[in-house]
mmCIF file of C-alpha atoms in Angstrom:
data_model
loop_
_atom_site.group_PDB
_atom_site.id
_atom_site.type_symbol
_atom_site.label_atom_id
_atom_site.label_comp_id
_atom_site.label_asym_id
_atom_site.label_seq_id
_atom_site.Cartn_x
_atom_site.Cartn_y
_atom_site.Cartn_z
ATOM 1 C CA UNK A 28 161.328 59.343 103.397
ATOM 2 C CA UNK A 29 161.299 62.777 104.961
ATOM 3 C CA UNK A 30 157.787 63.613 103.846
ATOM 4 C CA UNK A 31 156.101 60.445 105.246
ATOM 5 C CA UNK A 32 158.034 60.897 108.482
ATOM 6 C CA UNK A 33 156.939 64.520 108.700
ATOM 7 C CA UNK A 34 153.343 63.526 108.078
ATOM 8 C CA UNK A 35 153.568 60.778 110.709
ATOM 9 C CA UNK A 36 155.025 63.138 113.287
ATOM 10 C CA UNK A 37 152.362 65.690 112.455
ATOM 11 C CA UNK A 38 149.588 63.148 112.897
ATOM 12 C CA UNK A 39 151.097 62.011 116.197
ATOM 13 C CA UNK A 40 151.180 65.589 117.461
ATOM 14 C CA UNK A 41 147.574 66.127 116.403
ATOM 15 C CA UNK A 42 146.532 62.891 118.103
ATOM 16 C CA UNK A 43 148.350 63.846 121.290
ATOM 17 C CA UNK A 44 146.801 67.321 121.270
ATOM 18 C CA UNK A 45 143.361 65.833 120.672
ATOM 19 C CA UNK A 46 143.834 63.402 123.544
ATOM 20 C CA UNK A 47 144.797 66.082 126.063
ATOM 21 C CA UNK A 48 142.027 68.371 124.820
ATOM 22 C CA UNK A 49 139.537 65.541 125.243
ATOM 23 C CA UNK A 50 140.908 64.740 128.708
ATOM 24 C CA UNK A 51 140.531 68.346 129.802
ATOM 25 C CA UNK A 52 137.121 69.124 128.340
ATOM 26 C CA UNK A 53 135.340 65.754 128.208
ATOM 27 C CA UNK A 54 135.352 65.165 131.976
ATOM 28 C CA UNK A 55 133.259 67.408 134.188
ATOM 29 C CA UNK A 56 134.690 68.247 137.602
ATOM 30 C CA UNK A 57 132.619 69.731 140.405
ATOM 31 C CA UNK A 58 132.873 70.130 144.176
ATOM 32 C CA UNK A 59 129.638 69.763 146.145
ATOM 33 C CA UNK A 60 129.144 70.874 149.743
ATOM 34 C CA UNK A 61 126.683 68.875 151.834
ATOM 35 C CA UNK A 62 125.762 69.077 155.500
ATOM 36 C CA UNK A 63 124.833 66.086 157.623
ATOM 37 C CA UNK A 64 122.335 67.596 160.027
ATOM 38 C CA UNK A 65 122.160 64.441 162.158
ATOM 39 C CA UNK A 66 125.887 64.551 162.884
ATOM 40 C CA UNK A 67 126.295 68.328 162.540
ATOM 41 C CA UNK A 68 129.026 67.725 160.023
ATOM 42 C CA UNK A 69 129.847 69.295 156.631
ATOM 43 C CA UNK A 70 130.869 66.809 153.952
ATOM 44 C CA UNK A 71 132.476 67.941 150.708
ATOM 45 C CA UNK A 72 132.342 65.676 147.656
ATOM 46 C CA UNK A 73 134.513 66.163 144.584
ATOM 47 C CA UNK A 74 132.795 64.793 141.472
ATOM 48 C CA UNK A 75 134.248 63.701 138.157
ATOM 49 C CA UNK A 76 132.147 62.322 135.317
ATOM 50 C CA UNK A 77 132.526 62.032 131.564
ATOM 51 C CA UNK A 78 130.140 64.463 129.913
ATOM 52 C CA UNK A 79 128.862 62.114 127.225
ATOM 53 C CA UNK A 80 128.289 59.301 129.745
ATOM 54 C CA UNK A 81 126.406 61.706 131.981
ATOM 55 C CA UNK A 82 124.211 62.849 129.090
ATOM 56 C CA UNK A 83 123.385 59.258 128.130
ATOM 57 C CA UNK A 84 122.397 58.429 131.696
ATOM 58 C CA UNK A 85 120.243 61.539 131.945
ATOM 59 C CA UNK A 86 118.482 60.473 128.750
ATOM 60 C CA UNK A 87 117.788 57.062 130.256
ATOM 61 C CA UNK A 88 120.071 55.268 127.795
ATOM 62 C CA UNK A 89 122.528 53.936 130.369
ATOM 63 C CA UNK A 90 123.300 53.716 134.081
ATOM 64 C CA UNK A 91 126.508 55.194 135.460
ATOM 65 C CA UNK A 92 128.710 52.875 137.525
ATOM 66 C CA UNK A 93 129.830 54.576 140.751
ATOM 67 C CA UNK A 94 133.313 54.881 142.232
ATOM 68 C CA UNK A 95 133.852 56.229 145.759
ATOM 69 C CA UNK A 96 137.320 57.656 146.485
ATOM 70 C CA UNK A 97 138.586 58.040 150.066
ATOM 71 C CA UNK A 98 141.668 60.165 150.767
ATOM 72 C CA UNK A 99 144.633 59.486 153.025
ATOM 73 C CA UNK A 100 145.394 61.193 156.314
ATOM 74 C CA UNK A 101 146.457 64.866 155.793
ATOM 75 C CA UNK A 102 145.704 64.555 152.053
ATOM 76 C CA UNK A 103 142.677 66.321 150.574
ATOM 77 C CA UNK A 104 139.888 64.593 148.677
ATOM 78 C CA UNK A 105 140.772 66.716 145.639
ATOM 79 C CA UNK A 106 144.313 65.287 145.425
ATOM 80 C CA UNK A 107 143.417 62.128 143.512
ATOM 81 C CA UNK A 108 142.485 63.575 140.143
ATOM 82 C CA UNK A 109 144.879 61.175 138.384
ATOM 83 C CA UNK A 110 142.684 58.315 139.618
ATOM 84 C CA UNK A 111 139.394 60.145 139.156
ATOM 85 C CA UNK A 112 140.217 60.862 135.519
ATOM 86 C CA UNK A 113 140.889 57.194 134.723
ATOM 87 C CA UNK A 114 137.649 56.140 136.381
ATOM 88 C CA UNK A 115 135.649 58.931 134.729
ATOM 89 C CA UNK A 116 137.158 58.093 131.333
ATOM 90 C CA UNK A 117 135.880 54.557 131.870
ATOM 91 C CA UNK A 118 132.379 55.984 132.322
ATOM 92 C CA UNK A 119 132.184 56.079 136.114
ATOM 93 C CA UNK A 120 130.535 58.690 138.262
ATOM 94 C CA UNK A 121 133.429 59.405 140.635
ATOM 95 C CA UNK A 122 132.771 60.820 144.101
ATOM 96 C CA UNK A 123 135.799 61.692 146.223
ATOM 97 C CA UNK A 124 134.689 62.330 149.809
ATOM 98 C CA UNK A 125 136.394 64.627 152.314
ATOM 99 C CA UNK A 126 136.337 62.490 155.460
ATOM 100 C CA UNK A 127 138.439 64.604 157.821
ATOM 101 C CA UNK A 128 137.715 68.030 159.272
ATOM 102 C CA UNK A 129 140.162 70.412 160.987
ATOM 103 C CA UNK A 130 138.147 69.963 164.184
ATOM 104 C CA UNK A 131 138.539 66.167 164.185
ATOM 105 C CA UNK A 132 140.905 64.589 166.697
ATOM 106 C CA UNK A 133 144.196 63.411 165.171
ATOM 107 C CA UNK A 134 144.522 59.781 164.173
ATOM 108 C CA UNK A 135 145.674 57.600 167.048
ATOM 109 C CA UNK A 136 147.493 54.299 167.002
ATOM 110 C CA UNK A 137 147.052 51.925 169.961
ATOM 111 C CA UNK A 138 148.691 48.544 169.767
ATOM 112 C CA UNK A 139 146.343 45.756 170.816
ATOM 113 C CA UNK A 140 143.185 47.658 169.880
ATOM 114 C CA UNK A 141 140.910 46.675 167.034
ATOM 115 C CA UNK A 142 142.493 48.012 163.828
ATOM 116 C CA UNK A 143 145.148 49.665 166.049
ATOM 117 C CA UNK A 144 142.687 52.069 167.647
ATOM 118 C CA UNK A 145 141.022 53.520 164.568
ATOM 119 C CA UNK A 146 137.701 51.721 164.466
ATOM 120 C CA UNK A 147 135.793 54.955 165.188
ATOM 121 C CA UNK A 148 137.529 56.610 162.211
ATOM 122 C CA UNK A 149 136.514 53.779 159.876
ATOM 123 C CA UNK A 150 132.948 53.841 161.160
ATOM 124 C CA UNK A 151 132.830 57.600 160.555
ATOM 125 C CA UNK A 152 134.072 57.031 157.006
ATOM 126 C CA UNK A 153 131.397 54.367 156.521
ATOM 127 C CA UNK A 154 128.722 56.874 157.574
ATOM 128 C CA UNK A 155 130.218 59.537 155.308
ATOM 129 C CA UNK A 156 130.007 57.205 152.323
ATOM 130 C CA UNK A 157 126.369 56.364 152.975
ATOM 131 C CA UNK A 158 125.506 60.019 153.514
ATOM 132 C CA UNK A 159 127.240 61.079 150.285
ATOM 133 C CA UNK A 160 125.508 58.319 148.320
ATOM 134 C CA UNK A 161 122.098 59.360 149.633
ATOM 135 C CA UNK A 162 122.767 62.955 148.599
ATOM 136 C CA UNK A 163 124.043 61.945 145.167
ATOM 137 C CA UNK A 164 120.937 59.865 144.528
ATOM 138 C CA UNK A 165 118.954 63.110 144.572
ATOM 139 C CA UNK A 166 121.295 64.774 142.066
ATOM 140 C CA UNK A 167 122.298 61.846 139.849
ATOM 141 C CA UNK A 168 119.503 59.265 140.141
ATOM 142 C CA UNK A 169 120.598 57.367 137.018
ATOM 143 C CA UNK A 170 123.642 55.758 138.642
ATOM 144 C CA UNK A 171 124.246 52.303 140.100
ATOM 145 C CA UNK A 172 124.755 52.811 143.828
ATOM 146 C CA UNK A 173 124.289 49.107 144.563
ATOM 147 C CA UNK A 174 127.539 47.877 142.981
ATOM 148 C CA UNK A 175 130.263 50.243 144.139
ATOM 149 C CA UNK A 176 133.915 50.491 143.209
ATOM 150 C CA UNK A 177 135.813 51.687 146.293
ATOM 151 C CA UNK A 178 139.165 53.439 145.911
ATOM 152 C CA UNK A 179 141.265 54.628 148.835
ATOM 153 C CA UNK A 180 144.762 55.761 149.769
ATOM 154 C CA UNK A 181 146.350 54.941 153.136
ATOM 155 C CA UNK A 182 143.689 55.606 155.813
ATOM 156 C CA UNK A 183 141.179 55.996 152.971
ATOM 157 C CA UNK A 184 142.161 52.546 151.751
ATOM 158 C CA UNK A 185 141.423 51.194 155.215
ATOM 159 C CA UNK A 186 138.031 52.922 155.141
ATOM 160 C CA UNK A 187 137.371 51.311 151.754
ATOM 161 C CA UNK A 188 138.360 47.846 152.958
ATOM 162 C CA UNK A 189 136.341 48.264 156.166
ATOM 163 C CA UNK A 190 133.261 49.300 154.174
ATOM 164 C CA UNK A 191 133.720 46.267 151.915
ATOM 165 C CA UNK A 192 133.893 44.006 154.966
ATOM 166 C CA UNK A 193 130.715 45.462 156.428
ATOM 167 C CA UNK A 194 128.687 45.691 153.204
ATOM 168 C CA UNK A 195 129.881 43.054 150.724
ATOM 169 C CA UNK A 196 126.548 43.120 148.908
ATOM 170 C CA UNK A 197 127.208 46.705 147.791
ATOM 171 C CA UNK A 198 130.814 46.336 146.617
ATOM 172 C CA UNK A 199 132.007 45.154 143.226
ATOM 173 C CA UNK A 200 135.655 46.280 143.276
ATOM 174 C CA UNK A 201 138.152 47.603 145.813
ATOM 175 C CA UNK A 202 141.311 49.497 144.886
ATOM 176 C CA UNK A 203 143.678 50.495 147.671
ATOM 177 C CA UNK A 204 146.895 52.450 147.638
ATOM 178 C CA UNK A 205 148.995 51.414 150.632
ATOM 179 C CA UNK A 206 146.259 50.747 153.182
ATOM 180 C CA UNK A 207 148.115 49.752 156.330
ATOM 181 C CA UNK A 208 145.642 48.671 159.020
ATOM 182 C CA UNK A 209 142.494 46.842 157.913
ATOM 183 C CA UNK A 210 143.009 43.230 156.724
ATOM 184 C CA UNK A 211 142.114 42.446 153.141
ATOM 185 C CA UNK A 212 138.789 40.847 152.339
ATOM 186 C CA UNK A 213 139.650 37.387 151.035
ATOM 187 C CA UNK A 214 136.207 35.920 150.429
ATOM 188 C CA UNK A 215 136.466 36.680 146.722
ATOM 189 C CA UNK A 216 133.130 38.509 146.498
ATOM 190 C CA UNK A 217 134.857 41.578 145.038
ATOM 191 C CA UNK A 218 137.816 42.084 142.746
ATOM 192 C CA UNK A 219 140.670 43.700 144.671
ATOM 193 C CA UNK A 220 143.706 45.597 143.418
ATOM 194 C CA UNK A 221 146.261 47.088 145.812
ATOM 195 C CA UNK A 222 149.261 49.287 145.063
ATOM 196 C CA UNK A 223 151.996 49.073 147.698
ATOM 197 C CA UNK A 224 154.755 51.576 148.457
ATOM 198 C CA UNK A 225 158.351 51.038 149.476
ATOM 199 C CA UNK A 226 158.603 53.499 152.330
ATOM 200 C CA UNK A 227 160.403 52.867 155.647
ATOM 201 C CA UNK A 228 158.170 55.403 157.417
ATOM 202 C CA UNK A 229 154.870 53.729 156.497
ATOM 203 C CA UNK A 230 154.701 50.069 157.401
ATOM 204 C CA UNK A 231 151.872 47.637 156.800
ATOM 205 C CA UNK A 232 150.586 45.980 159.970
ATOM 206 C CA UNK A 233 150.986 42.199 160.241
ATOM 207 C CA UNK A 234 147.961 40.307 158.963
ATOM 208 C CA UNK A 235 146.765 43.046 156.625
ATOM 209 C CA UNK A 236 148.125 41.572 153.398
ATOM 210 C CA UNK A 237 146.986 38.052 152.552
ATOM 211 C CA UNK A 238 149.302 35.122 152.007
ATOM 212 C CA UNK A 239 150.249 34.851 148.296
ATOM 213 C CA UNK A 240 148.316 31.607 147.867
ATOM 214 C CA UNK A 241 145.234 33.080 149.533
ATOM 215 C CA UNK A 242 145.543 36.209 147.383
ATOM 216 C CA UNK A 243 145.739 34.109 144.224
ATOM 217 C CA UNK A 244 142.688 32.045 145.157
ATOM 218 C CA UNK A 245 140.700 35.174 146.014
ATOM 219 C CA UNK A 246 141.720 36.943 142.794
ATOM 220 C CA UNK A 247 143.522 39.710 144.675
ATOM 221 C CA UNK A 248 146.138 41.620 142.672
ATOM 222 C CA UNK A 249 148.942 43.283 144.669
ATOM 223 C CA UNK A 250 151.368 45.585 142.875
ATOM 224 C CA UNK A 251 154.692 46.667 144.392
ATOM 225 C CA UNK A 252 155.215 50.198 143.013
ATOM 226 C CA UNK A 253 158.556 50.965 144.650
ATOM 227 C CA UNK A 254 157.226 54.485 145.268
ATOM 228 C CA UNK A 255 156.978 56.488 148.483
ATOM 229 C CA UNK A 256 153.743 56.396 150.447
ATOM 230 C CA UNK A 257 152.711 59.994 149.734
ATOM 231 C CA UNK A 258 153.567 59.581 146.044
ATOM 232 C CA UNK A 259 150.419 57.489 145.615
ATOM 233 C CA UNK A 260 148.386 60.676 145.191
ATOM 234 C CA UNK A 261 148.503 63.734 142.933
ATOM 235 C CA UNK A 262 151.638 64.721 144.859
ATOM 236 C CA UNK A 263 153.598 61.898 143.259
ATOM 237 C CA UNK A 264 155.798 62.147 140.149
ATOM 238 C CA UNK A 265 154.189 61.714 136.753
ATOM 239 C CA UNK A 266 156.054 58.447 136.155
ATOM 240 C CA UNK A 267 154.514 56.829 139.242
ATOM 241 C CA UNK A 268 151.043 58.153 138.505
ATOM 242 C CA UNK A 269 151.214 57.029 134.878
ATOM 243 C CA UNK A 270 152.066 53.442 135.898
ATOM 244 C CA UNK A 271 149.223 53.397 138.408
ATOM 245 C CA UNK A 272 146.800 54.835 135.848
ATOM 246 C CA UNK A 273 147.735 52.199 133.288
ATOM 247 C CA UNK A 274 147.340 49.335 135.749
ATOM 248 C CA UNK A 275 144.075 50.709 137.113
ATOM 249 C CA UNK A 276 142.663 51.073 133.612
ATOM 250 C CA UNK A 277 143.657 47.474 132.916
ATOM 251 C CA UNK A 278 142.070 46.307 136.171
ATOM 252 C CA UNK A 279 138.784 47.954 135.252
ATOM 253 C CA UNK A 280 138.616 45.829 132.130
ATOM 254 C CA UNK A 281 137.079 42.377 132.324
ATOM 255 C CA UNK A 282 140.267 40.406 131.645
ATOM 256 C CA UNK A 283 142.509 42.228 134.142
ATOM 257 C CA UNK A 284 143.408 39.144 136.185
ATOM 258 C CA UNK A 285 145.050 37.428 133.249
ATOM 259 C CA UNK A 286 147.687 40.146 132.775
ATOM 260 C CA UNK A 287 148.549 41.606 136.175
ATOM 261 C CA UNK A 288 151.551 40.074 137.872
ATOM 262 C CA UNK A 289 151.243 39.139 141.577
ATOM 263 C CA UNK A 290 153.967 39.898 144.098
ATOM 264 C CA UNK A 291 155.048 37.999 147.179
ATOM 265 C CA UNK A 292 153.040 39.750 149.882
ATOM 266 C CA UNK A 293 155.268 38.317 152.600
ATOM 267 C CA UNK A 294 157.990 40.762 151.518
ATOM 268 C CA UNK A 295 155.602 43.684 152.099
ATOM 269 C CA UNK A 296 154.561 42.870 155.665
ATOM 270 C CA UNK A 297 156.000 45.105 158.359
ATOM 271 C CA UNK A 298 157.595 44.899 161.733
ATOM 272 C CA UNK A 299 154.675 44.671 164.204
ATOM 273 C CA UNK A 300 156.149 47.555 166.191
ATOM 274 C CA UNK A 301 156.093 49.925 163.221
ATOM 275 C CA UNK A 302 153.588 52.764 163.324
ATOM 276 C CA UNK A 303 152.409 55.395 160.870
ATOM 277 C CA UNK A 304 149.395 56.920 159.138
#
């Protein structure tokens, strides 16, 4: 029995080593620096793409699906590699956009204002996404920029949801991680997956999360992670990131809705007086 067990353990170690080697070398990572002359604004874009998928698209054998990642407030666009790697492994061209600059005014929260006073921030993010896409079309023309997958954390999740509201014809999927301000799109035109935190300092505004029955009818999947708000990025523990990666990978498959378990969104709605990024 010892010999078969030794062989099995050896094969498992080889498989694990091969997997991590593939993960490290098979996905190309690059940071691009663009400048929007019209708005006098630099825009950095962190790219991730699987090398073999990129080569096939360059040869005209396939078209790369596109995922746009939007970061949270005070988090950098490069701090979502755990998401970018899952998307890239699935064959996506992943573009993580740096929306905020040190010279930008801090985020403000005004009760009673549209999206609690952040409409200008979401509109800026919308423009950043369009600008980045137009630049990427020149570099990676063999990608599908007409059926986007939008991924965003916190304020970046609100930017993603806002973009989906404004341009439903361009959006195929939306994945948010604890977006707090912009109400979910419930028309059902796009598949939506949202990871929610359990954090007393970051509360979801009333009306953002749909009623459970509405969510079910619209095909919206909402996952209660039990994690802290800032843990829904590369800063989080490996256990949290691994669960998110597994669920995201499942969601990207065609039969995701049949296996993801919904949660009661009413438990995740916040006190209307709560405020946070």
